[in-house]
Amino acid sequence: MLPLKTLSRVWGWVNNIDLPVWARRPILSLYVRSFGCDLSEAVEEDLKQYRNLGEFFRRAIKTAVRPIDFGNCVVSPADGKVMHYGRVEKDHLEQVKGVTYSLQTFLGPNTWQTYNQIEKVSDDVYHKSLLHNPNNCLYHCIVYLAPGDYHRFHSPVNWEVQFRRHFSGELLSVRPSIARRIAGLFSLNERAVYVGKWHHGFFSLAAVGATNVGSIKVSFDKDLATNVKGWKKGTHHEHRFIRDSSGIHVKKGEFFGEFNLGSTVVLVFEAPSDFSFKLRTEQKIQVGQSLNHCMSESNDLPNCTIH
């Protein structure tokens, strides 16, 4: 296998080499044309103001071009393409149609509710352990960011982040064509999983690394360091954000983090049994756009059956 982690570190180093002022516009214009970037959305439209490729990849966009839907819904955390979405069936999620990965392997042991290390449990037990309300269901949504997309990601709901688990892993490509061929791709790759709660119960957001995406930054997590040399393969590092019985509160639409190049954001969350996505597979979506039809505020709903 190619040394993708090393290549990604080299690519990150190249991205941060400052370009001479005279070279910025021709080099960055080539990237803009190649990947169809919309410069009119950027806060800074003058390419000469970006000192290097990395700064351009992580460019901010104007608030007005990404209005946030503040209804009773979950919104897209990123600009990108919907790879898959739906209800979680037992302990398995689909990364693309017909290709699955394990929820328990992806998130890791449920230790955010206890300080004891829990051994691997049955799929059914793990699934139920995540639910705050046994009448609710688990849902997931995967958004793939291509190289030309806006590279920052935002909070999809108002929620409290309590825990982070950072998995050391591979940096395989997460392009949909690769996801169709490698089962468990997202569980193999390096990822930072943030776990907490929202008003319907369990909520998690995972930023998944990929080839040439050796750097994932999260606004409130200064201890996160991705694609670090010397980490033992298959290990993970944990951090608890709870202080005085409360975690970090983030608001819907608030800046959450950024990738150095395109990658993937995976949402796994609890919601009532009447939660209904309004998406299509491979649909293009933008930050702040609603993922679902507005939810009922009623608690008098049928139980969620785990198939």
PDB file of C-alpha atoms in Angstrom:
ATOM      1  CA  MET A   1       0.000   0.000   0.000  1.00  0.00           C
ATOM      2  CA  LEU A   2       1.207   3.512  -0.778  1.00  0.00           C
ATOM      3  CA  PRO A   3       2.385   5.526   2.257  1.00  0.00           C
ATOM      4  CA  LEU A   4      -0.721   7.727   2.141  1.00  0.00           C
ATOM      5  CA  LYS A   5      -0.220   9.250   5.591  1.00  0.00           C
ATOM      6  CA  THR A   6       3.304  10.359   4.691  1.00  0.00           C
ATOM      7  CA  LEU A   7       2.158  11.662   1.309  1.00  0.00           C
ATOM      8  CA  SER A   8      -0.643  13.570   3.039  1.00  0.00           C
ATOM      9  CA  ARG A   9       1.832  15.170   5.471  1.00  0.00           C
ATOM     10  CA  VAL A  10       4.000  16.221   2.513  1.00  0.00           C
ATOM     11  CA  TRP A  11       0.941  17.621   0.734  1.00  0.00           C
ATOM     12  CA  GLY A  12       0.056  19.575   3.878  1.00  0.00           C
ATOM     13  CA  TRP A  13       3.569  21.010   3.978  1.00  0.00           C
ATOM     14  CA  VAL A  14       3.322  22.023   0.312  1.00  0.00           C
ATOM     15  CA  ASN A  15      -0.065  23.662   0.927  1.00  0.00           C
ATOM     16  CA  ASN A  16       1.471  25.943   3.551  1.00  0.00           C
ATOM     17  CA  ILE A  17       4.405  27.165   1.457  1.00  0.00           C
ATOM     18  CA  ASP A  18       3.883  30.877   0.885  1.00  0.00           C
ATOM     19  CA  LEU A  19       3.604  31.780  -2.785  1.00  0.00           C
ATOM     20  CA  PRO A  20       5.229  34.891  -4.271  1.00  0.00           C
ATOM     21  CA  VAL A  21       2.566  37.568  -4.784  1.00  0.00           C
ATOM     22  CA  TRP A  22       3.032  37.435  -8.567  1.00  0.00           C
ATOM     23  CA  ALA A  23       2.390  33.650  -8.617  1.00  0.00           C
ATOM     24  CA  ARG A  24      -0.733  33.568  -6.457  1.00  0.00           C
ATOM     25  CA  ARG A  25      -3.323  34.523  -9.038  1.00  0.00           C
ATOM     26  CA  PRO A  26      -2.158  32.171 -11.846  1.00  0.00           C
ATOM     27  CA  ILE A  27      -1.672  29.179  -9.511  1.00  0.00           C
ATOM     28  CA  LEU A  28      -4.904  29.627  -7.561  1.00  0.00           C
ATOM     29  CA  SER A  29      -6.868  30.454 -10.727  1.00  0.00           C
ATOM     30  CA  LEU A  30      -5.857  27.060 -12.113  1.00  0.00           C
ATOM     31  CA  TYR A  31      -7.317  25.396  -9.016  1.00  0.00           C
ATOM     32  CA  VAL A  32     -10.490  27.518  -9.228  1.00  0.00           C
ATOM     33  CA  ARG A  33     -11.050  26.534 -12.865  1.00  0.00           C
ATOM     34  CA  SER A  34     -10.176  22.868 -12.321  1.00  0.00           C
ATOM     35  CA  PHE A  35     -12.636  22.342  -9.455  1.00  0.00           C
ATOM     36  CA  GLY A  36     -15.326  24.929 -10.235  1.00  0.00           C
ATOM     37  CA  CYS A  37     -14.887  27.088  -7.115  1.00  0.00           C
ATOM     38  CA  ASP A  38     -17.279  30.047  -6.849  1.00  0.00           C
ATOM     39  CA  LEU A  39     -15.068  32.983  -5.870  1.00  0.00           C
ATOM     40  CA  SER A  40     -18.032  35.354  -5.600  1.00  0.00           C
ATOM     41  CA  GLU A  41     -19.036  33.548  -2.382  1.00  0.00           C
ATOM     42  CA  ALA A  42     -15.682  34.099  -0.670  1.00  0.00           C
ATOM     43  CA  VAL A  43     -15.227  36.849   1.910  1.00  0.00           C
ATOM     44  CA  GLU A  44     -11.920  37.585   0.165  1.00  0.00           C
ATOM     45  CA  GLU A  45     -12.383  37.418  -3.619  1.00  0.00           C
ATOM     46  CA  ASP A  46      -8.891  38.669  -4.515  1.00  0.00           C
ATOM     47  CA  LEU A  47      -6.666  35.619  -5.052  1.00  0.00           C
ATOM     48  CA  LYS A  48      -3.549  37.682  -4.407  1.00  0.00           C
ATOM     49  CA  GLN A  49      -4.563  37.955  -0.742  1.00  0.00           C
ATOM     50  CA  TYR A  50      -4.201  34.195  -0.138  1.00  0.00           C
ATOM     51  CA  ARG A  51      -0.612  33.505   0.863  1.00  0.00           C
ATOM     52  CA  ASN A  52      -0.731  29.791   0.051  1.00  0.00           C
ATOM     53  CA  LEU A  53      -2.947  26.970  -1.165  1.00  0.00           C
ATOM     54  CA  GLY A  54      -3.941  26.046   2.384  1.00  0.00           C
ATOM     55  CA  GLU A  55      -5.365  29.491   3.072  1.00  0.00           C
ATOM     56  CA  PHE A  56      -7.421  29.297  -0.088  1.00  0.00           C
ATOM     57  CA  PHE A  57      -8.724  25.790   0.727  1.00  0.00           C
ATOM     58  CA  ARG A  58      -9.884  27.038   4.137  1.00  0.00           C
ATOM     59  CA  ARG A  59     -11.330  30.333   2.862  1.00  0.00           C
ATOM     60  CA  ALA A  60     -14.294  31.863   4.645  1.00  0.00           C
ATOM     61  CA  ILE A  61     -17.495  32.569   2.730  1.00  0.00           C
ATOM     62  CA  LYS A  62     -20.036  35.365   3.134  1.00  0.00           C
ATOM     63  CA  THR A  63     -22.701  34.675   5.741  1.00  0.00           C
ATOM     64  CA  ALA A  64     -25.488  35.763   3.387  1.00  0.00           C
ATOM     65  CA  VAL A  65     -24.728  33.029   0.831  1.00  0.00           C
ATOM     66  CA  ARG A  66     -25.411  30.229   3.349  1.00  0.00           C
ATOM     67  CA  PRO A  67     -28.650  31.078   5.197  1.00  0.00           C
ATOM     68  CA  ILE A  68     -29.343  28.723   8.113  1.00  0.00           C
ATOM     69  CA  ASP A  69     -32.738  27.037   8.435  1.00  0.00           C
ATOM     70  CA  PHE A  70     -33.648  27.667  12.086  1.00  0.00           C
ATOM     71  CA  GLY A  71     -36.770  25.515  12.015  1.00  0.00           C
ATOM     72  CA  ASN A  72     -37.159  22.324  14.052  1.00  0.00           C
ATOM     73  CA  CYS A  73     -34.747  20.422  11.796  1.00  0.00           C
ATOM     74  CA  VAL A  74     -31.175  19.214  11.339  1.00  0.00           C
ATOM     75  CA  VAL A  75     -29.187  21.214   8.774  1.00  0.00           C
ATOM     76  CA  SER A  76     -26.288  20.208   6.575  1.00  0.00           C
ATOM     77  CA  PRO A  77     -22.932  20.657   8.333  1.00  0.00           C
ATOM     78  CA  ALA A  78     -21.082  21.175   5.049  1.00  0.00           C
ATOM     79  CA  ASP A  79     -21.239  21.901   1.351  1.00  0.00           C
ATOM     80  CA  GLY A  80     -21.004  18.656  -0.548  1.00  0.00           C
ATOM     81  CA  LYS A  81     -22.796  15.600  -1.885  1.00  0.00           C
ATOM     82  CA  VAL A  82     -25.096  13.338   0.127  1.00  0.00           C
ATOM     83  CA  MET A  83     -23.514   9.876  -0.055  1.00  0.00           C
ATOM     84  CA  HIS A  84     -26.128   8.125   2.060  1.00  0.00           C
ATOM     85  CA  TYR A  85     -28.710   8.760   4.763  1.00  0.00           C
ATOM     86  CA  GLY A  86     -31.471   6.968   6.637  1.00  0.00           C
ATOM     87  CA  ARG A  87     -32.400   5.103   9.770  1.00  0.00           C
ATOM     88  CA  VAL A  88     -29.666   3.049  11.448  1.00  0.00           C
ATOM     89  CA  GLU A  89     -30.608  -0.612  11.381  1.00  0.00           C
ATOM     90  CA  LYS A  90     -29.176  -2.273  14.473  1.00  0.00           C
ATOM     91  CA  ASP A  91     -25.421  -1.556  14.440  1.00  0.00           C
ATOM     92  CA  HIS A  92     -24.924  -1.027  10.711  1.00  0.00           C
ATOM     93  CA  LEU A  93     -24.867   2.031   8.480  1.00  0.00           C
ATOM     94  CA  GLU A  94     -24.601   2.220   4.708  1.00  0.00           C
ATOM     95  CA  GLN A  95     -21.698   4.309   3.373  1.00  0.00           C
ATOM     96  CA  VAL A  96     -23.191   3.908  -0.104  1.00  0.00           C
ATOM     97  CA  LYS A  97     -26.114   1.762  -1.256  1.00  0.00           C
ATOM     98  CA  GLY A  98     -25.410  -1.871  -0.330  1.00  0.00           C
ATOM     99  CA  VAL A  99     -21.996  -1.270   1.322  1.00  0.00           C
ATOM    100  CA  THR A 100     -22.082  -1.097   5.118  1.00  0.00           C
ATOM    101  CA  TYR A 101     -19.887  -0.395   8.110  1.00  0.00           C
ATOM    102  CA  SER A 102     -20.278  -1.054  11.825  1.00  0.00           C
ATOM    103  CA  LEU A 103     -21.608   1.745  14.012  1.00  0.00           C
ATOM    104  CA  GLN A 104     -19.845   0.291  17.061  1.00  0.00           C
ATOM    105  CA  THR A 105     -16.505   0.137  15.252  1.00  0.00           C
ATOM    106  CA  PHE A 106     -16.957   3.633  13.838  1.00  0.00           C
ATOM    107  CA  LEU A 107     -17.856   5.375  17.131  1.00  0.00           C
ATOM    108  CA  GLY A 108     -15.999   3.032  19.471  1.00  0.00           C
ATOM    109  CA  PRO A 109     -17.123   1.804  22.905  1.00  0.00           C
ATOM    110  CA  ASN A 110     -19.801   3.813  24.661  1.00  0.00           C
ATOM    111  CA  THR A 111     -17.558   5.210  27.397  1.00  0.00           C
ATOM    112  CA  TRP A 112     -18.833   8.803  27.236  1.00  0.00           C
ATOM    113  CA  GLN A 113     -21.627   7.811  29.643  1.00  0.00           C
ATOM    114  CA  THR A 114     -19.259   5.982  31.967  1.00  0.00           C
ATOM    115  CA  TYR A 115     -15.542   6.083  32.721  1.00  0.00           C
ATOM    116  CA  ASN A 116     -15.298   2.295  32.577  1.00  0.00           C
ATOM    117  CA  GLN A 117     -13.891   0.696  29.459  1.00  0.00           C
ATOM    118  CA  ILE A 118     -16.656  -1.472  27.990  1.00  0.00           C
ATOM    119  CA  GLU A 119     -15.785  -4.513  25.925  1.00  0.00           C
ATOM    120  CA  LYS A 120     -17.462  -5.018  22.574  1.00  0.00           C
ATOM    121  CA  VAL A 121     -21.123  -5.832  23.099  1.00  0.00           C
ATOM    122  CA  SER A 122     -23.831  -7.180  20.817  1.00  0.00           C
ATOM    123  CA  ASP A 123     -25.136  -4.916  18.065  1.00  0.00           C
ATOM    124  CA  ASP A 124     -28.538  -4.659  19.700  1.00  0.00           C
ATOM    125  CA  VAL A 125     -27.127  -3.766  23.136  1.00  0.00           C
ATOM    126  CA  TYR A 126     -24.824  -1.121  21.659  1.00  0.00           C
ATOM    127  CA  HIS A 127     -27.589   0.447  19.589  1.00  0.00           C
ATOM    128  CA  LYS A 128     -29.924   0.694  22.586  1.00  0.00           C
ATOM    129  CA  SER A 129     -27.149   2.089  24.806  1.00  0.00           C
ATOM    130  CA  LEU A 130     -26.949   5.212  22.627  1.00  0.00           C
ATOM    131  CA  LEU A 131     -30.626   6.092  22.927  1.00  0.00           C
ATOM    132  CA  HIS A 132     -31.688   8.516  25.657  1.00  0.00           C
ATOM    133  CA  ASN A 133     -35.343   7.750  24.909  1.00  0.00           C
ATOM    134  CA  PRO A 134     -36.122   4.100  24.058  1.00  0.00           C
ATOM    135  CA  ASN A 135     -39.024   5.248  21.864  1.00  0.00           C
ATOM    136  CA  ASN A 136     -36.653   7.162  19.572  1.00  0.00           C
ATOM    137  CA  CYS A 137     -34.598   5.937  16.615  1.00  0.00           C
ATOM    138  CA  LEU A 138     -31.038   6.458  15.390  1.00  0.00           C
ATOM    139  CA  TYR A 139     -30.436   8.148  12.046  1.00  0.00           C
ATOM    140  CA  HIS A 140     -27.356   8.938   9.985  1.00  0.00           C
ATOM    141  CA  CYS A 141     -26.296  11.172   7.118  1.00  0.00           C
ATOM    142  CA  ILE A 142     -22.997  11.264   5.198  1.00  0.00           C
ATOM    143  CA  VAL A 143     -21.852  14.406   3.365  1.00  0.00           C
ATOM    144  CA  TYR A 144     -18.846  14.152   1.029  1.00  0.00           C
ATOM    145  CA  LEU A 145     -16.815  17.324   0.416  1.00  0.00           C
ATOM    146  CA  ALA A 146     -15.096  17.405  -2.976  1.00  0.00           C
ATOM    147  CA  PRO A 147     -11.862  19.402  -3.460  1.00  0.00           C
ATOM    148  CA  GLY A 148     -13.765  22.340  -4.957  1.00  0.00           C
ATOM    149  CA  ASP A 149     -16.272  22.614  -2.107  1.00  0.00           C
ATOM    150  CA  TYR A 150     -16.188  25.048   0.799  1.00  0.00           C
ATOM    151  CA  HIS A 151     -13.881  23.225   3.268  1.00  0.00           C
ATOM    152  CA  ARG A 152     -15.278  24.445   6.577  1.00  0.00           C
ATOM    153  CA  PHE A 153     -18.010  22.564   8.440  1.00  0.00           C
ATOM    154  CA  HIS A 154     -20.616  23.920  10.842  1.00  0.00           C
ATOM    155  CA  SER A 155     -22.847  22.700  13.634  1.00  0.00           C
ATOM    156  CA  PRO A 156     -26.026  21.066  12.278  1.00  0.00           C
ATOM    157  CA  VAL A 157     -28.090  21.681  15.448  1.00  0.00           C
ATOM    158  CA  ASN A 158     -27.942  23.360  18.830  1.00  0.00           C
ATOM    159  CA  TRP A 159     -26.185  20.785  20.982  1.00  0.00           C
ATOM    160  CA  GLU A 160     -23.794  20.106  23.839  1.00  0.00           C
ATOM    161  CA  VAL A 161     -20.477  18.465  22.899  1.00  0.00           C
ATOM    162  CA  GLN A 162     -19.268  16.309  25.779  1.00  0.00           C
ATOM    163  CA  PHE A 163     -16.630  13.955  24.400  1.00  0.00           C
ATOM    164  CA  ARG A 164     -14.156  13.469  21.569  1.00  0.00           C
ATOM    165  CA  ARG A 165     -12.574  10.246  20.363  1.00  0.00           C
ATOM    166  CA  HIS A 166      -9.743  10.566  17.833  1.00  0.00           C
ATOM    167  CA  PHE A 167      -8.958   7.372  15.933  1.00  0.00           C
ATOM    168  CA  SER A 168      -5.572   6.890  14.358  1.00  0.00           C
ATOM    169  CA  GLY A 169      -6.205   5.233  11.015  1.00  0.00           C
ATOM    170  CA  GLU A 170      -5.560   5.220   7.305  1.00  0.00           C
ATOM    171  CA  LEU A 171      -6.009   8.148   4.941  1.00  0.00           C
ATOM    172  CA  LEU A 172      -7.721   6.345   2.085  1.00  0.00           C
ATOM    173  CA  SER A 173      -9.668   8.290  -0.506  1.00  0.00           C
ATOM    174  CA  VAL A 174     -13.331   8.724   0.452  1.00  0.00           C
ATOM    175  CA  ARG A 175     -14.566   9.481  -3.057  1.00  0.00           C
ATOM    176  CA  PRO A 176     -17.915   7.760  -3.712  1.00  0.00           C
ATOM    177  CA  SER A 177     -16.274   5.501  -6.306  1.00  0.00           C
ATOM    178  CA  ILE A 178     -13.879   4.205  -3.616  1.00  0.00           C
ATOM    179  CA  ALA A 179     -16.637   3.941  -0.973  1.00  0.00           C
ATOM    180  CA  ARG A 180     -18.478   1.546  -3.303  1.00  0.00           C
ATOM    181  CA  ARG A 181     -15.466  -0.779  -3.343  1.00  0.00           C
ATOM    182  CA  ILE A 182     -14.174  -0.789   0.257  1.00  0.00           C
ATOM    183  CA  ALA A 183     -16.597  -1.915   2.975  1.00  0.00           C
ATOM    184  CA  GLY A 184     -15.987  -0.220   6.319  1.00  0.00           C
ATOM    185  CA  LEU A 185     -14.007   2.596   4.679  1.00  0.00           C
ATOM    186  CA  PHE A 186     -14.972   5.216   7.269  1.00  0.00           C
ATOM    187  CA  SER A 187     -13.987   2.897  10.110  1.00  0.00           C
ATOM    188  CA  LEU A 188     -10.565   2.352   8.542  1.00  0.00           C
ATOM    189  CA  ASN A 189      -9.726   6.037   8.122  1.00  0.00           C
ATOM    190  CA  GLU A 190      -8.481   8.513  10.677  1.00  0.00           C
ATOM    191  CA  ARG A 191     -11.399  10.391  12.208  1.00  0.00           C
ATOM    192  CA  ALA A 192     -12.363  12.711  15.033  1.00  0.00           C
ATOM    193  CA  VAL A 193     -15.727  11.769  16.545  1.00  0.00           C
ATOM    194  CA  TYR A 194     -17.548  14.340  18.685  1.00  0.00           C
ATOM    195  CA  VAL A 195     -20.323  13.009  20.916  1.00  0.00           C
ATOM    196  CA  GLY A 196     -22.916  14.809  23.005  1.00  0.00           C
ATOM    197  CA  LYS A 197     -26.625  15.494  23.222  1.00  0.00           C
ATOM    198  CA  TRP A 198     -29.327  17.654  21.711  1.00  0.00           C
ATOM    199  CA  HIS A 199     -32.952  18.101  22.698  1.00  0.00           C
ATOM    200  CA  HIS A 200     -33.897  14.711  21.234  1.00  0.00           C
ATOM    201  CA  GLY A 201     -31.032  12.783  22.873  1.00  0.00           C
ATOM    202  CA  PHE A 202     -27.777  11.374  21.475  1.00  0.00           C
ATOM    203  CA  PHE A 203     -25.921  13.390  18.829  1.00  0.00           C
ATOM    204  CA  SER A 204     -22.553  12.884  17.141  1.00  0.00           C
ATOM    205  CA  LEU A 205     -20.534  14.511  14.386  1.00  0.00           C
ATOM    206  CA  ALA A 206     -17.488  12.793  12.904  1.00  0.00           C
ATOM    207  CA  ALA A 207     -14.887  14.472  10.690  1.00  0.00           C
ATOM    208  CA  VAL A 208     -13.275  11.738   8.582  1.00  0.00           C
ATOM    209  CA  GLY A 209      -9.804  12.175   7.119  1.00  0.00           C
ATOM    210  CA  ALA A 210      -8.849  11.183   3.576  1.00  0.00           C
ATOM    211  CA  THR A 211      -5.904  11.117   1.193  1.00  0.00           C
ATOM    212  CA  ASN A 212      -4.206  14.543   1.234  1.00  0.00           C
ATOM    213  CA  VAL A 213      -6.392  15.598   4.156  1.00  0.00           C
ATOM    214  CA  GLY A 214      -3.811  15.246   6.885  1.00  0.00           C
ATOM    215  CA  SER A 215      -5.188  18.148   8.871  1.00  0.00           C
ATOM    216  CA  ILE A 216      -8.555  18.401  10.608  1.00  0.00           C
ATOM    217  CA  LYS A 217      -9.019  21.437  12.846  1.00  0.00           C
ATOM    218  CA  VAL A 218     -11.911  21.982  15.288  1.00  0.00           C
ATOM    219  CA  SER A 219     -12.565  25.462  16.643  1.00  0.00           C
ATOM    220  CA  PHE A 220     -12.899  24.600  20.353  1.00  0.00           C
ATOM    221  CA  ASP A 221     -10.546  21.581  20.457  1.00  0.00           C
ATOM    222  CA  LYS A 222      -6.986  22.915  20.464  1.00  0.00           C
ATOM    223  CA  ASP A 223      -5.610  19.548  21.625  1.00  0.00           C
ATOM    224  CA  LEU A 224      -6.698  17.755  18.456  1.00  0.00           C
ATOM    225  CA  ALA A 225      -3.683  16.877  16.280  1.00  0.00           C
ATOM    226  CA  THR A 226      -4.322  14.708  13.233  1.00  0.00           C
ATOM    227  CA  ASN A 227      -1.990  12.618  11.035  1.00  0.00           C
ATOM    228  CA  VAL A 228       0.716  12.638  13.715  1.00  0.00           C
ATOM    229  CA  LYS A 229       3.833  10.513  13.240  1.00  0.00           C
ATOM    230  CA  GLY A 230       4.472   7.723  15.699  1.00  0.00           C
ATOM    231  CA  TRP A 231       0.897   6.839  16.618  1.00  0.00           C
ATOM    232  CA  LYS A 232       0.266   3.109  16.781  1.00  0.00           C
ATOM    233  CA  LYS A 233      -2.165   1.974  14.108  1.00  0.00           C
ATOM    234  CA  GLY A 234      -5.639   1.199  15.432  1.00  0.00           C
ATOM    235  CA  THR A 235      -5.318   3.264  18.616  1.00  0.00           C
ATOM    236  CA  HIS A 236      -7.525   6.133  19.720  1.00  0.00           C
ATOM    237  CA  HIS A 237      -7.266   9.113  22.053  1.00  0.00           C
ATOM    238  CA  GLU A 238     -10.110  10.491  24.128  1.00  0.00           C
ATOM    239  CA  HIS A 239     -10.955  13.869  25.606  1.00  0.00           C
ATOM    240  CA  ARG A 240     -13.850  14.904  27.832  1.00  0.00           C
ATOM    241  CA  PHE A 241     -15.142  18.444  27.542  1.00  0.00           C
ATOM    242  CA  ILE A 242     -17.448  18.331  30.575  1.00  0.00           C
ATOM    243  CA  ARG A 243     -16.618  20.902  33.234  1.00  0.00           C
ATOM    244  CA  ASP A 244     -18.947  21.505  36.190  1.00  0.00           C
ATOM    245  CA  SER A 245     -21.423  18.977  34.736  1.00  0.00           C
ATOM    246  CA  SER A 246     -21.698  20.769  31.383  1.00  0.00           C
ATOM    247  CA  GLY A 247     -19.992  20.341  28.017  1.00  0.00           C
ATOM    248  CA  ILE A 248     -19.372  22.828  25.206  1.00  0.00           C
ATOM    249  CA  HIS A 249     -22.541  24.364  23.799  1.00  0.00           C
ATOM    250  CA  VAL A 250     -22.536  25.027  20.054  1.00  0.00           C
ATOM    251  CA  LYS A 251     -25.310  26.686  18.103  1.00  0.00           C
ATOM    252  CA  LYS A 252     -26.862  25.600  14.833  1.00  0.00           C
ATOM    253  CA  GLY A 253     -24.838  27.056  11.947  1.00  0.00           C
ATOM    254  CA  GLU A 254     -21.861  27.956  14.152  1.00  0.00           C
ATOM    255  CA  PHE A 255     -18.399  27.306  12.701  1.00  0.00           C
ATOM    256  CA  PHE A 256     -17.224  23.912  13.966  1.00  0.00           C
ATOM    257  CA  GLY A 257     -14.034  23.023  12.079  1.00  0.00           C
ATOM    258  CA  GLU A 258     -12.216  22.717   8.772  1.00  0.00           C
ATOM    259  CA  PHE A 259     -10.438  20.280   6.460  1.00  0.00           C
ATOM    260  CA  ASN A 260      -7.322  21.046   4.469  1.00  0.00           C
ATOM    261  CA  LEU A 261      -8.953  19.517   1.393  1.00  0.00           C
ATOM    262  CA  GLY A 262     -12.218  17.701   0.607  1.00  0.00           C
ATOM    263  CA  SER A 263     -13.304  14.915   2.947  1.00  0.00           C
ATOM    264  CA  THR A 264     -16.427  13.610   4.733  1.00  0.00           C
ATOM    265  CA  VAL A 265     -18.683  14.520   7.657  1.00  0.00           C
ATOM    266  CA  VAL A 266     -20.810  11.760   9.202  1.00  0.00           C
ATOM    267  CA  LEU A 267     -23.770  12.557  11.457  1.00  0.00           C
ATOM    268  CA  VAL A 268     -25.302   9.902  13.729  1.00  0.00           C
ATOM    269  CA  PHE A 269     -28.106  11.092  15.980  1.00  0.00           C
ATOM    270  CA  GLU A 270     -31.227  10.211  17.895  1.00  0.00           C
ATOM    271  CA  ALA A 271     -34.612  11.584  16.881  1.00  0.00           C
ATOM    272  CA  PRO A 272     -38.305  10.703  17.194  1.00  0.00           C
ATOM    273  CA  SER A 273     -39.759   7.915  15.080  1.00  0.00           C
ATOM    274  CA  ASP A 274     -41.504  10.446  12.806  1.00  0.00           C
ATOM    275  CA  PHE A 275     -38.199  11.987  11.693  1.00  0.00           C
ATOM    276  CA  SER A 276     -38.190  12.109   7.893  1.00  0.00           C
ATOM    277  CA  PHE A 277     -35.287  13.056   5.601  1.00  0.00           C
ATOM    278  CA  LYS A 278     -36.027  15.131   2.506  1.00  0.00           C
ATOM    279  CA  LEU A 279     -32.891  14.168   0.577  1.00  0.00           C
ATOM    280  CA  ARG A 280     -31.802  12.198  -2.464  1.00  0.00           C
ATOM    281  CA  THR A 281     -28.631  10.117  -2.691  1.00  0.00           C
ATOM    282  CA  GLU A 282     -25.876  12.100  -4.476  1.00  0.00           C
ATOM    283  CA  GLN A 283     -27.845  15.320  -4.020  1.00  0.00           C
ATOM    284  CA  LYS A 284     -25.691  18.452  -3.804  1.00  0.00           C
ATOM    285  CA  ILE A 285     -26.295  20.247  -0.527  1.00  0.00           C
ATOM    286  CA  GLN A 286     -25.017  23.362   1.252  1.00  0.00           C
ATOM    287  CA  VAL A 287     -24.296  24.436   4.818  1.00  0.00           C
ATOM    288  CA  GLY A 288     -27.484  25.400   6.637  1.00  0.00           C
ATOM    289  CA  GLN A 289     -29.873  23.588   4.299  1.00  0.00           C
ATOM    290  CA  SER A 290     -32.472  21.450   6.074  1.00  0.00           C
ATOM    291  CA  LEU A 291     -31.904  17.680   5.899  1.00  0.00           C
ATOM    292  CA  ASN A 292     -35.399  16.739   7.037  1.00  0.00           C
ATOM    293  CA  HIS A 293     -39.013  17.773   7.187  1.00  0.00           C
ATOM    294  CA  CYS A 294     -39.891  19.746  10.319  1.00  0.00           C
ATOM    295  CA  MET A 295     -40.412  17.413  13.264  1.00  0.00           C
ATOM    296  CA  SER A 296     -43.394  17.096  15.535  1.00  0.00           C
ATOM    297  CA  GLU A 297     -42.959  18.457  19.054  1.00  0.00           C
ATOM    298  CA  SER A 298     -45.259  15.748  20.376  1.00  0.00           C
ATOM    299  CA  ASN A 299     -43.882  12.929  22.503  1.00  0.00           C
ATOM    300  CA  ASP A 300     -46.923  10.752  21.746  1.00  0.00           C
ATOM    301  CA  LEU A 301     -45.248   8.835  18.925  1.00  0.00           C
ATOM    302  CA  PRO A 302     -44.932   5.131  18.089  1.00  0.00           C
ATOM    303  CA  ASN A 303     -41.879   3.276  19.316  1.00  0.00           C
ATOM    304  CA  CYS A 304     -38.914   2.797  17.006  1.00  0.00           C
ATOM    305  CA  THR A 305     -38.500  -0.835  16.005  1.00  0.00           C
ATOM    306  CA  ILE A 306     -34.865  -1.939  15.596  1.00  0.00           C
ATOM    307  CA  HIS A 307     -34.720  -4.353  12.662  1.00  0.00           C
TER     308      HIS A 307
END
